[in-house]
GROMACS .gro file of N, CA and C in nm:
model
  516
    1MET      N    1   0.115   0.332   6.485
    1MET     CA    2   0.020   0.406   6.404
    1MET      C    3   0.035   0.554   6.438
    2SER      N    4   0.050   0.637   6.336
    2SER     CA    5   0.065   0.780   6.361
    2SER      C    6  -0.070   0.849   6.356
    3ALA      N    7  -0.083   0.952   6.435
    3ALA     CA    8  -0.208   1.028   6.439
    3ALA      C    9  -0.214   1.122   6.320
    4ARG      N   10  -0.331   1.128   6.259
    4ARG     CA   11  -0.351   1.221   6.149
    4ARG      C   12  -0.385   1.358   6.206
    5PRO      N   13  -0.335   1.464   6.142
    5PRO     CA   14  -0.369   1.598   6.191
    5PRO      C   15  -0.520   1.620   6.179
    6ALA      N   16  -0.575   1.690   6.275
    6ALA     CA   17  -0.719   1.719   6.273
    6ALA      C   18  -0.749   1.814   6.158
    7GLU      N   19  -0.861   1.788   6.091
    7GLU     CA   20  -0.904   1.877   5.983
    7GLU      C   21  -0.963   2.004   6.045
    8ALA      N   22  -0.945   2.114   5.973
    8ALA     CA   23  -1.004   2.240   6.019
    8ALA      C   24  -1.156   2.225   6.017
    9PRO      N   25  -1.224   2.284   6.115
    9PRO     CA   26  -1.370   2.278   6.113
    9PRO      C   27  -1.423   2.342   5.986
   10ARG      N   28  -1.529   2.284   5.931
   10ARG     CA   29  -1.586   2.336   5.807
   10ARG      C   30  -1.710   2.420   5.841
   11VAL      N   31  -1.725   2.526   5.766
   11VAL     CA   32  -1.841   2.614   5.784
   11VAL      C   33  -1.901   2.646   5.648
   12ARG      N   34  -2.027   2.686   5.649
   12ARG     CA   35  -2.090   2.734   5.526
   12ARG      C   36  -2.064   2.883   5.517
   13ALA      N   37  -1.994   2.921   5.413
   13ALA     CA   38  -1.965   3.062   5.386
   13ALA      C   39  -2.058   3.110   5.275
   14CYS      N   40  -2.101   3.234   5.285
   14CYS     CA   41  -2.184   3.295   5.181
   14CYS      C   42  -2.114   3.422   5.135
   15VAL      N   43  -2.100   3.433   5.004
   15VAL     CA   44  -2.027   3.544   4.943
   15VAL      C   45  -2.119   3.616   4.845
   16GLY      N   46  -2.120   3.749   4.852
   16GLY     CA   47  -2.192   3.830   4.755
   16GLY      C   48  -2.097   3.868   4.643
   17LEU      N   49  -2.147   3.860   4.519
   17LEU     CA   50  -2.069   3.897   4.401
   17LEU      C   51  -2.139   4.014   4.334
   18GLY      N   52  -2.064   4.114   4.292
   18GLY     CA   53  -2.124   4.227   4.224
   18GLY      C   54  -2.025   4.295   4.132
   19ALA      N   55  -2.077   4.356   4.026
   19ALA     CA   56  -1.996   4.430   3.930
   19ALA      C   57  -2.086   4.521   3.848
   20ASN      N   58  -2.030   4.635   3.805
   20ASN     CA   59  -2.107   4.721   3.715
   20ASN      C   60  -2.018   4.791   3.611
   21LEU      N   61  -1.895   4.744   3.593
   21LEU     CA   62  -1.807   4.796   3.488
   21LEU      C   63  -1.765   4.681   3.398
   22GLY      N   64  -1.740   4.713   3.272
   22GLY     CA   65  -1.696   4.611   3.178
   22GLY      C   66  -1.806   4.509   3.154
   23ASP      N   67  -1.767   4.386   3.121
   23ASP     CA   68  -1.863   4.278   3.100
   23ASP      C   69  -1.890   4.213   3.236
   24ALA      N   70  -1.981   4.274   3.311
   24ALA     CA   71  -2.007   4.233   3.449
   24ALA      C   72  -2.050   4.087   3.458
   25VAL      N   73  -2.135   4.042   3.367
   25VAL     CA   74  -2.181   3.903   3.371
   25VAL      C   75  -2.063   3.807   3.353
   26ALA      N   76  -1.978   3.833   3.257
   26ALA     CA   77  -1.860   3.747   3.235
   26ALA      C   78  -1.768   3.750   3.356
   27THR      N   79  -1.750   3.868   3.415
   27THR     CA   80  -1.663   3.879   3.533
   27THR      C   81  -1.719   3.798   3.649
   28LEU      N   82  -1.851   3.804   3.671
   28LEU     CA   83  -1.909   3.726   3.780
   28LEU      C   84  -1.896   3.576   3.754
   29HIS      N   85  -1.911   3.535   3.628
   29HIS     CA   86  -1.889   3.393   3.595
   29HIS      C   87  -1.744   3.353   3.626
   30ASP      N   88  -1.649   3.439   3.589
   30ASP     CA   89  -1.507   3.410   3.616
   30ASP      C   90  -1.481   3.402   3.767
   31ALA      N   91  -1.540   3.494   3.841
   31ALA     CA   92  -1.522   3.495   3.986
   31ALA      C   93  -1.583   3.369   4.048
   32ALA      N   94  -1.700   3.328   4.000
   32ALA     CA   95  -1.764   3.208   4.053
   32ALA      C   96  -1.678   3.084   4.024
   33ARG      N   97  -1.621   3.078   3.905
   33ARG     CA   98  -1.532   2.964   3.873
   33ARG      C   99  -1.411   2.964   3.966
   34ALA      N  100  -1.355   3.082   3.993
   34ALA     CA  101  -1.239   3.090   4.083
   34ALA      C  102  -1.277   3.046   4.224
   35LEU      N  103  -1.392   3.086   4.271
   35LEU     CA  104  -1.437   3.044   4.404
   35LEU      C  105  -1.458   2.893   4.411
   36ALA      N  106  -1.527   2.840   4.312
   36ALA     CA  107  -1.557   2.696   4.311
   36ALA      C  108  -1.431   2.612   4.303
   37ALA      N  109  -1.323   2.668   4.247
   37ALA     CA  110  -1.198   2.593   4.228
   37ALA      C  111  -1.104   2.604   4.348
   38LEU      N  112  -1.143   2.680   4.450
   38LEU     CA  113  -1.054   2.694   4.566
   38LEU      C  114  -1.033   2.558   4.633
   39PRO      N  115  -0.912   2.531   4.679
   39PRO     CA  116  -0.886   2.404   4.748
   39PRO      C  117  -0.976   2.389   4.871
   40GLY      N  118  -1.032   2.271   4.885
   40GLY     CA  119  -1.112   2.241   5.003
   40GLY      C  120  -1.256   2.289   4.998
   41ILE      N  121  -1.298   2.351   4.888
   41ILE     CA  122  -1.435   2.398   4.876
   41ILE      C  123  -1.524   2.279   4.838
   42SER      N  124  -1.640   2.271   4.899
   42SER     CA  125  -1.737   2.168   4.861
   42SER      C  126  -1.877   2.227   4.866
   43GLY      N  127  -1.969   2.161   4.797
   43GLY     CA  128  -2.108   2.204   4.798
   43GLY      C  129  -2.130   2.342   4.741
   44PHE      N  130  -2.051   2.380   4.641
   44PHE     CA  131  -2.060   2.515   4.584
   44PHE      C  132  -2.195   2.533   4.514
   45ALA      N  133  -2.263   2.643   4.546
   45ALA     CA  134  -2.388   2.679   4.480
   45ALA      C  135  -2.382   2.826   4.441
   46LEU      N  136  -2.430   2.857   4.322
   46LEU     CA  137  -2.432   2.994   4.271
   46LEU      C  138  -2.575   3.032   4.239
   47SER      N  139  -2.615   3.151   4.281
   47SER     CA  140  -2.749   3.201   4.254
   47SER      C  141  -2.764   3.240   4.107
   48ARG      N  142  -2.887   3.276   4.073
   48ARG     CA  143  -2.910   3.343   3.946
   48ARG      C  144  -2.841   3.479   3.953
   49PHE      N  145  -2.826   3.543   3.839
   49PHE     CA  146  -2.771   3.677   3.834
   49PHE      C  147  -2.889   3.775   3.830
   50TYR      N  148  -2.869   3.889   3.896
   50TYR     CA  149  -2.973   3.992   3.904
   50TYR      C  150  -2.916   4.126   3.862
   51ARG      N  151  -2.996   4.200   3.786
   51ARG     CA  152  -2.964   4.340   3.758
   51ARG      C  153  -3.029   4.420   3.870
   52THR      N  154  -2.949   4.506   3.934
   52THR     CA  155  -2.998   4.581   4.049
   52THR      C  156  -2.955   4.727   4.040
   53PRO      N  157  -3.039   4.817   4.090
   53PRO     CA  158  -2.999   4.958   4.090
   53PRO      C  159  -2.878   4.979   4.182
   54ALA      N  160  -2.797   5.075   4.148
   54ALA     CA  161  -2.682   5.110   4.233
   54ALA      C  162  -2.732   5.153   4.370
   55TRP      N  163  -2.653   5.122   4.471
   55TRP     CA  164  -2.687   5.152   4.611
   55TRP      C  165  -2.578   5.241   4.666
   56GLY      N  166  -2.612   5.333   4.752
   56GLY     CA  167  -2.510   5.424   4.806
   56GLY      C  168  -2.496   5.542   4.711
   57VAL      N  169  -2.396   5.536   4.625
   57VAL     CA  170  -2.379   5.636   4.518
   57VAL      C  171  -2.464   5.586   4.400
   58THR      N  172  -2.574   5.653   4.375
   58THR     CA  173  -2.669   5.603   4.276
   58THR      C  174  -2.643   5.652   4.134
   59ASP      N  175  -2.555   5.749   4.117
   59ASP     CA  176  -2.526   5.802   3.984
   59ASP      C  177  -2.415   5.719   3.918
   60GLN      N  178  -2.449   5.593   3.887
   60GLN     CA  179  -2.357   5.500   3.824
   60GLN      C  180  -2.440   5.389   3.760
   61PRO      N  181  -2.378   5.308   3.674
   61PRO     CA  182  -2.455   5.202   3.608
   61PRO      C  183  -2.513   5.102   3.707
   62ASP      N  184  -2.623   5.035   3.665
   62ASP     CA  185  -2.680   4.927   3.744
   62ASP      C  186  -2.573   4.820   3.767
   63PHE      N  187  -2.591   4.745   3.874
   63PHE     CA  188  -2.501   4.635   3.907
   63PHE      C  189  -2.559   4.503   3.859
   64ILE      N  190  -2.472   4.407   3.841
   64ILE     CA  191  -2.511   4.267   3.829
   64ILE      C  192  -2.467   4.204   3.961
   65ASN      N  193  -2.560   4.140   4.031
   65ASN     CA  194  -2.532   4.079   4.160
   65ASN      C  195  -2.567   3.932   4.161
   66ALA      N  196  -2.496   3.858   4.243
   66ALA     CA  197  -2.521   3.715   4.264
   66ALA      C  198  -2.471   3.680   4.403
   67ALA      N  199  -2.493   3.557   4.442
   67ALA     CA  200  -2.440   3.508   4.569
   67ALA      C  201  -2.394   3.364   4.550
   68ALA      N  202  -2.294   3.327   4.628
   68ALA     CA  203  -2.245   3.189   4.628
   68ALA      C  204  -2.244   3.140   4.773
   69ALA      N  205  -2.269   3.013   4.789
   69ALA     CA  206  -2.260   2.949   4.920
   69ALA      C  207  -2.179   2.822   4.903
   70PHE      N  208  -2.096   2.791   5.002
   70PHE     CA  209  -2.012   2.672   4.994
   70PHE      C  210  -1.958   2.638   5.132
   71GLU      N  211  -1.913   2.516   5.144
   71GLU     CA  212  -1.847   2.470   5.266
   71GLU      C  213  -1.697   2.491   5.250
   72THR      N  214  -1.633   2.539   5.357
   72THR     CA  215  -1.490   2.563   5.353
   72THR      C  216  -1.429   2.537   5.489
   73GLY      N  217  -1.302   2.503   5.488
   73GLY     CA  218  -1.225   2.490   5.611
   73GLY      C  219  -1.135   2.609   5.633
   74LEU      N  220  -1.134   2.703   5.537
   74LEU     CA  221  -1.051   2.823   5.551
   74LEU      C  222  -1.101   2.909   5.667
   75PRO      N  223  -1.012   2.962   5.748
   75PRO     CA  224  -1.054   3.061   5.848
   75PRO      C  225  -1.110   3.184   5.776
   76ALA      N  226  -1.197   3.258   5.842
   76ALA     CA  227  -1.261   3.374   5.781
   76ALA      C  228  -1.161   3.473   5.725
   77THR      N  229  -1.054   3.500   5.799
   77THR     CA  230  -0.955   3.598   5.752
   77THR      C  231  -0.884   3.548   5.626
   78ALA      N  232  -0.854   3.419   5.620
   78ALA     CA  233  -0.790   3.363   5.501
   78ALA      C  234  -0.887   3.366   5.382
   79LEU      N  235  -1.014   3.340   5.407
   79LEU     CA  236  -1.113   3.346   5.300
   79LEU      C  237  -1.124   3.489   5.248
   80LEU      N  238  -1.127   3.587   5.336
   80LEU     CA  239  -1.131   3.727   5.293
   80LEU      C  240  -1.011   3.760   5.205
   81GLU      N  241  -0.891   3.720   5.247
   81GLU     CA  242  -0.771   3.746   5.166
   81GLU      C  243  -0.783   3.681   5.028
   82THR      N  244  -0.841   3.563   5.024
   82THR     CA  245  -0.861   3.495   4.896
   82THR      C  246  -0.960   3.572   4.809
   83LEU      N  247  -1.067   3.623   4.868
   83LEU     CA  248  -1.164   3.702   4.793
   83LEU      C  249  -1.098   3.826   4.735
   84LEU      N  250  -1.017   3.893   4.815
   84LEU     CA  251  -0.947   4.013   4.767
   84LEU      C  252  -0.851   3.978   4.653
   85SER      N  253  -0.785   3.863   4.662
   85SER     CA  254  -0.694   3.820   4.556
   85SER      C  255  -0.768   3.792   4.426
   86ILE      N  256  -0.886   3.731   4.436
   86ILE     CA  257  -0.967   3.705   4.317
   86ILE      C  258  -1.010   3.838   4.256
   87GLU      N  259  -1.054   3.932   4.339
   87GLU     CA  260  -1.091   4.064   4.287
   87GLU      C  261  -0.976   4.127   4.208
   88THR      N  262  -0.858   4.126   4.266
   88THR     CA  263  -0.741   4.185   4.201
   88THR      C  264  -0.709   4.113   4.070
   89ALA      N  265  -0.712   3.981   4.073
   89ALA     CA  266  -0.681   3.902   3.952
   89ALA      C  267  -0.780   3.932   3.839
   90LEU      N  268  -0.902   3.969   3.876
   90LEU     CA  269  -1.004   3.997   3.774
   90LEU      C  270  -1.022   4.146   3.748
   91GLY      N  271  -0.922   4.226   3.787
   91GLY     CA  272  -0.918   4.365   3.745
   91GLY      C  273  -0.964   4.469   3.845
   92ARG      N  274  -0.999   4.431   3.966
   92ARG     CA  275  -1.043   4.530   4.066
   92ARG      C  276  -0.924   4.610   4.115
   93ARG      N  277  -0.937   4.739   4.113
   93ARG     CA  278  -0.837   4.829   4.169
   93ARG      C  279  -0.907   4.916   4.271
   94ARG      N  280  -0.850   4.927   4.389
   94ARG     CA  281  -0.909   5.007   4.497
   94ARG      C  282  -0.826   5.133   4.518
   95ALA      N  283  -0.894   5.245   4.541
   95ALA     CA  284  -0.824   5.369   4.576
   95ALA      C  285  -0.765   5.351   4.715
   96ALA      N  286  -0.640   5.391   4.733
   96ALA     CA  287  -0.572   5.375   4.861
   96ALA      C  288  -0.645   5.447   4.975
   97ASP      N  289  -0.714   5.557   4.943
   97ASP     CA  290  -0.783   5.633   5.046
   97ASP      C  291  -0.928   5.588   5.067
   98GLY      N  292  -0.971   5.487   4.993
   98GLY     CA  293  -1.107   5.435   5.008
   98GLY      C  294  -1.215   5.521   4.945
   99SER      N  295  -1.175   5.621   4.866
   99SER     CA  296  -1.272   5.714   4.808
   99SER      C  297  -1.365   5.647   4.706
  100ASP      N  298  -1.329   5.530   4.659
  100ASP     CA  299  -1.413   5.460   4.561
  100ASP      C  300  -1.502   5.354   4.625
  101ARG      N  301  -1.516   5.358   4.755
  101ARG     CA  302  -1.587   5.254   4.830
  101ARG      C  303  -1.727   5.227   4.776
  102TRP      N  304  -1.802   5.328   4.742
  102TRP     CA  305  -1.940   5.307   4.696
  102TRP      C  306  -1.953   5.329   4.545
  103GLY      N  307  -1.841   5.340   4.476
  103GLY     CA  308  -1.846   5.372   4.334
  103GLY      C  309  -1.850   5.250   4.244
  104PRO      N  310  -1.842   5.275   4.113
  104PRO     CA  311  -1.844   5.165   4.017
  104PRO      C  312  -1.723   5.074   4.035
  105ARG      N  313  -1.741   4.948   3.998
  105ARG     CA  314  -1.631   4.852   4.014
  105ARG      C  315  -1.642   4.737   3.917
  106THR      N  316  -1.525   4.684   3.884
  106THR     CA  317  -1.521   4.567   3.795
  106THR      C  318  -1.564   4.441   3.868
  107LEU      N  319  -1.540   4.437   4.000
  107LEU     CA  320  -1.579   4.319   4.078
  107LEU      C  321  -1.576   4.355   4.226
  108ASP      N  322  -1.675   4.306   4.297
  108ASP     CA  323  -1.680   4.318   4.442
  108ASP      C  324  -1.720   4.182   4.497
  109LEU      N  325  -1.637   4.126   4.584
  109LEU     CA  326  -1.669   4.000   4.652
  109LEU      C  327  -1.676   4.029   4.800
  110ASP      N  328  -1.794   4.013   4.858
  110ASP     CA  329  -1.815   4.042   4.999
  110ASP      C  330  -1.842   3.913   5.075
  111LEU      N  331  -1.771   3.893   5.184
  111LEU     CA  332  -1.801   3.782   5.273
  111LEU      C  333  -1.923   3.822   5.354
  112LEU      N  334  -2.038   3.766   5.317
  112LEU     CA  335  -2.164   3.802   5.381
  112LEU      C  336  -2.183   3.731   5.513
  113LEU      N  337  -2.160   3.600   5.512
  113LEU     CA  338  -2.179   3.516   5.630
  113LEU      C  339  -2.068   3.412   5.636
  114TYR      N  340  -2.030   3.377   5.755
  114TYR     CA  341  -1.930   3.273   5.778
  114TYR      C  342  -1.986   3.184   5.890
  115GLY      N  343  -2.068   3.086   5.846
  115GLY     CA  344  -2.140   3.005   5.943
  115GLY      C  345  -2.227   3.096   6.027
  116ASP      N  346  -2.228   3.073   6.158
  116ASP     CA  347  -2.304   3.161   6.246
  116ASP      C  348  -2.212   3.256   6.324
  117ALA      N  349  -2.091   3.274   6.271
  117ALA     CA  350  -1.992   3.358   6.338
  117ALA      C  351  -2.032   3.505   6.335
  118VAL      N  352  -1.997   3.573   6.442
  118VAL     CA  353  -2.007   3.718   6.452
  118VAL      C  354  -1.865   3.766   6.479
  119LEU      N  355  -1.807   3.837   6.381
  119LEU     CA  356  -1.668   3.880   6.390
  119LEU      C  357  -1.659   4.031   6.368
  120ALA      N  358  -1.574   4.094   6.444
  120ALA     CA  359  -1.543   4.236   6.425
  120ALA      C  360  -1.392   4.248   6.434
  121LEU      N  361  -1.327   4.230   6.319
  121LEU     CA  362  -1.181   4.234   6.310
  121LEU      C  363  -1.141   4.351   6.220
  122PRO      N  364  -1.018   4.397   6.227
  122PRO     CA  365  -0.975   4.501   6.133
  122PRO      C  366  -0.994   4.452   5.989
  123GLY      N  367  -1.075   4.524   5.914
  123GLY     CA  368  -1.098   4.491   5.773
  123GLY      C  369  -1.201   4.382   5.749
  124LEU      N  370  -1.258   4.323   5.853
  124LEU     CA  371  -1.355   4.215   5.835
  124LEU      C  372  -1.462   4.221   5.943
  125THR      N  373  -1.586   4.240   5.899
  125THR     CA  374  -1.701   4.233   5.989
  125THR      C  375  -1.797   4.130   5.931
  126VAL      N  376  -1.831   4.031   6.012
  126VAL     CA  377  -1.924   3.926   5.971
  126VAL      C  378  -2.027   3.910   6.082
  127PRO      N  379  -2.157   3.905   6.050
  127PRO     CA  380  -2.211   3.915   5.916
  127PRO      C  381  -2.180   4.052   5.855
  128HIS      N  382  -2.185   4.056   5.722
  128HIS     CA  383  -2.159   4.182   5.653
  128HIS      C  384  -2.246   4.290   5.718
  129PRO      N  385  -2.188   4.404   5.754
  129PRO     CA  386  -2.262   4.503   5.833
  129PRO      C  387  -2.386   4.561   5.766
  130HIS      N  388  -2.398   4.552   5.635
  130HIS     CA  389  -2.515   4.609   5.567
  130HIS      C  390  -2.605   4.501   5.507
  131LEU      N  391  -2.573   4.374   5.531
  131LEU     CA  392  -2.651   4.265   5.468
  131LEU      C  393  -2.800   4.278   5.496
  132HIS      N  394  -2.837   4.305   5.618
  132HIS     CA  395  -2.978   4.311   5.657
  132HIS      C  396  -3.052   4.430   5.596
  133ALA      N  397  -2.980   4.522   5.531
  133ALA     CA  398  -3.042   4.641   5.472
  133ALA      C  399  -3.034   4.642   5.320
  134ARG      N  400  -2.986   4.535   5.261
  134ARG     CA  401  -2.961   4.535   5.116
  134ARG      C  402  -3.038   4.422   5.046
  135ALA      N  403  -3.149   4.459   4.987
  135ALA     CA  404  -3.228   4.360   4.912
  135ALA      C  405  -3.145   4.301   4.798
  136PHE      N  406  -3.057   4.381   4.736
  136PHE     CA  407  -2.977   4.331   4.624
  136PHE      C  408  -2.882   4.219   4.667
  137ALA      N  409  -2.851   4.211   4.795
  137ALA     CA  410  -2.768   4.101   4.847
  137ALA      C  411  -2.854   3.986   4.896
  138LEU      N  412  -2.967   4.017   4.959
  138LEU     CA  413  -3.052   3.913   5.016
  138LEU      C  414  -3.124   3.830   4.910
  139VAL      N  415  -3.170   3.894   4.802
  139VAL     CA  416  -3.243   3.820   4.699
  139VAL      C  417  -3.157   3.706   4.643
  140PRO      N  418  -3.035   3.731   4.595
  140PRO     CA  419  -2.955   3.618   4.545
  140PRO      C  420  -2.910   3.523   4.657
  141LEU      N  421  -2.885   3.577   4.777
  141LEU     CA  422  -2.845   3.491   4.888
  141LEU      C  423  -2.952   3.386   4.916
  142LEU      N  424  -3.078   3.426   4.913
  142LEU     CA  425  -3.185   3.331   4.940
  142LEU      C  426  -3.202   3.228   4.829
  143ASP      N  427  -3.150   3.256   4.709
  143ASP     CA  428  -3.149   3.153   4.603
  143ASP      C  429  -3.064   3.033   4.645
  144VAL      N  430  -2.949   3.061   4.709
  144VAL     CA  431  -2.853   2.954   4.740
  144VAL      C  432  -2.862   2.907   4.885
  145ALA      N  433  -2.927   2.985   4.970
  145ALA     CA  434  -2.937   2.949   5.111
  145ALA      C  435  -3.072   2.996   5.165
  146PRO      N  436  -3.181   2.931   5.121
  146PRO     CA  437  -3.314   2.979   5.157
  146PRO      C  438  -3.345   2.976   5.306
  147ASP      N  439  -3.271   2.897   5.381
  147ASP     CA  440  -3.295   2.885   5.525
  147ASP      C  441  -3.198   2.969   5.609
  148VAL      N  442  -3.117   3.050   5.545
  148VAL     CA  443  -3.010   3.120   5.615
  148VAL      C  444  -3.064   3.220   5.717
  149ARG      N  445  -2.993   3.227   5.828
  149ARG     CA  446  -3.022   3.323   5.933
  149ARG      C  447  -2.904   3.419   5.943
  150ILE      N  448  -2.933   3.544   5.966
  150ILE     CA  449  -2.830   3.645   5.987
  150ILE      C  450  -2.810   3.656   6.137
  151PRO      N  451  -2.691   3.616   6.186
  151PRO     CA  452  -2.669   3.622   6.331
  151PRO      C  453  -2.700   3.760   6.388
  152GLY      N  454  -2.776   3.760   6.496
  152GLY     CA  455  -2.815   3.885   6.561
  152GLY      C  456  -2.934   3.955   6.499
  153ILE      N  457  -2.980   3.905   6.383
  153ILE     CA  458  -3.091   3.969   6.311
  153ILE      C  459  -3.210   3.873   6.299
  154GLY      N  460  -3.185   3.754   6.246
  154GLY     CA  461  -3.292   3.655   6.228
  154GLY      C  462  -3.292   3.597   6.088
  155ALA      N  463  -3.402   3.535   6.053
  155ALA     CA  464  -3.416   3.468   5.924
  155ALA      C  465  -3.409   3.571   5.811
  156ALA      N  466  -3.321   3.547   5.715
  156ALA     CA  467  -3.304   3.640   5.603
  156ALA      C  468  -3.433   3.656   5.524
  157VAL      N  469  -3.510   3.548   5.510
  157VAL     CA  470  -3.635   3.556   5.435
  157VAL      C  471  -3.732   3.652   5.503
  158GLU      N  472  -3.732   3.657   5.634
  158GLU     CA  473  -3.820   3.750   5.706
  158GLU      C  474  -3.769   3.894   5.693
  159VAL      N  475  -3.639   3.913   5.695
  159VAL     CA  476  -3.581   4.045   5.676
  159VAL      C  477  -3.618   4.099   5.538
  160LEU      N  478  -3.601   4.014   5.437
  160LEU     CA  479  -3.631   4.056   5.299
  160LEU      C  480  -3.779   4.086   5.279
  161ALA      N  481  -3.867   4.016   5.351
  161ALA     CA  482  -4.011   4.035   5.334
  161ALA      C  483  -4.054   4.179   5.356
  162GLY      N  484  -3.982   4.251   5.440
  162GLY     CA  485  -4.018   4.389   5.469
  162GLY      C  486  -3.944   4.492   5.387
  163MET      N  487  -3.871   4.448   5.284
  163MET     CA  488  -3.788   4.541   5.208
  163MET      C  489  -3.844   4.570   5.069
  164ASP      N  490  -3.808   4.685   5.017
  164ASP     CA  491  -3.843   4.723   4.881
  164ASP      C  492  -3.748   4.650   4.786
  165ARG      N  493  -3.805   4.572   4.695
  165ARG     CA  494  -3.725   4.498   4.597
  165ARG      C  495  -3.739   4.556   4.456
  166SER      N  496  -3.797   4.675   4.445
  166SER     CA  497  -3.819   4.731   4.313
  166SER      C  498  -3.686   4.753   4.242
  167GLY      N  499  -3.687   4.723   4.115
  167GLY     CA  500  -3.566   4.740   4.033
  167GLY      C  501  -3.474   4.619   4.031
  168ILE      N  502  -3.501   4.519   4.114
  168ILE     CA  503  -3.418   4.398   4.114
  168ILE      C  504  -3.482   4.299   4.018
  169GLU      N  505  -3.408   4.267   3.911
  169GLU     CA  506  -3.462   4.180   3.805
  169GLU      C  507  -3.366   4.065   3.778
  170ALA      N  508  -3.419   3.943   3.779
  170ALA     CA  509  -3.339   3.827   3.742
  170ALA      C  510  -3.301   3.837   3.595
  171ILE      N  511  -3.177   3.801   3.567
  171ILE     CA  512  -3.130   3.799   3.429
  171ILE      C  513  -3.156   3.658   3.375
  172PRO      N  514  -3.227   3.648   3.265
  172PRO     CA  515  -3.258   3.513   3.212
  172PRO      C  516  -3.133   3.437   3.169
   0.00000   0.00000   0.00000
C-alpha cells in the first residue's frame, strides 16, 4: 500500500474586493466568480455589495466594495499571486512606481486575513495593515465572517462598533 501525500493545511481566507472605474459591480461579480472557481476552494461566501466613499485620496468616484471568505489550501503567498493575476485579467494596471496606490482602479483584491496568521513578507502583510481602520472593508467582511477576529486587534465586530460608517450603503 502506498502512502498518499499529505494535503496542505486548509485555512479560512478573507479577501476584500473593490472597484470604482468602469462597471464596478460587474467587475466585482467577475472577480467573485474567478475566486470561487479556484482549484481547491470550498465554502465560498460573498457579501452584499456596498457603495462607499473613497478613502485615502478622496477626490475620485465612490467605490463598490465587497468581501469573500473561503477555505483554501493555497499558501498565503500563492493566494496573493492568484489575486494579482485575477486583477490583471480583469483590467487592473498598476503604475510601476506605485503612484496610483490610493487612486481609482478597475479592481482591487486585498488579502485581508489568512486564518489567524500574522505575516510580514515582502509585498504581503496579513492581517491587512489597514483592516482595523477601514469600515468599508469591515462592513462587508462581517457579512461573510461575523465571528472573525483580527489577529493582534480583536473581534472585528467590536472594532467596527467604534467606527464611523457614514456613507456606506448596501446596494440592493
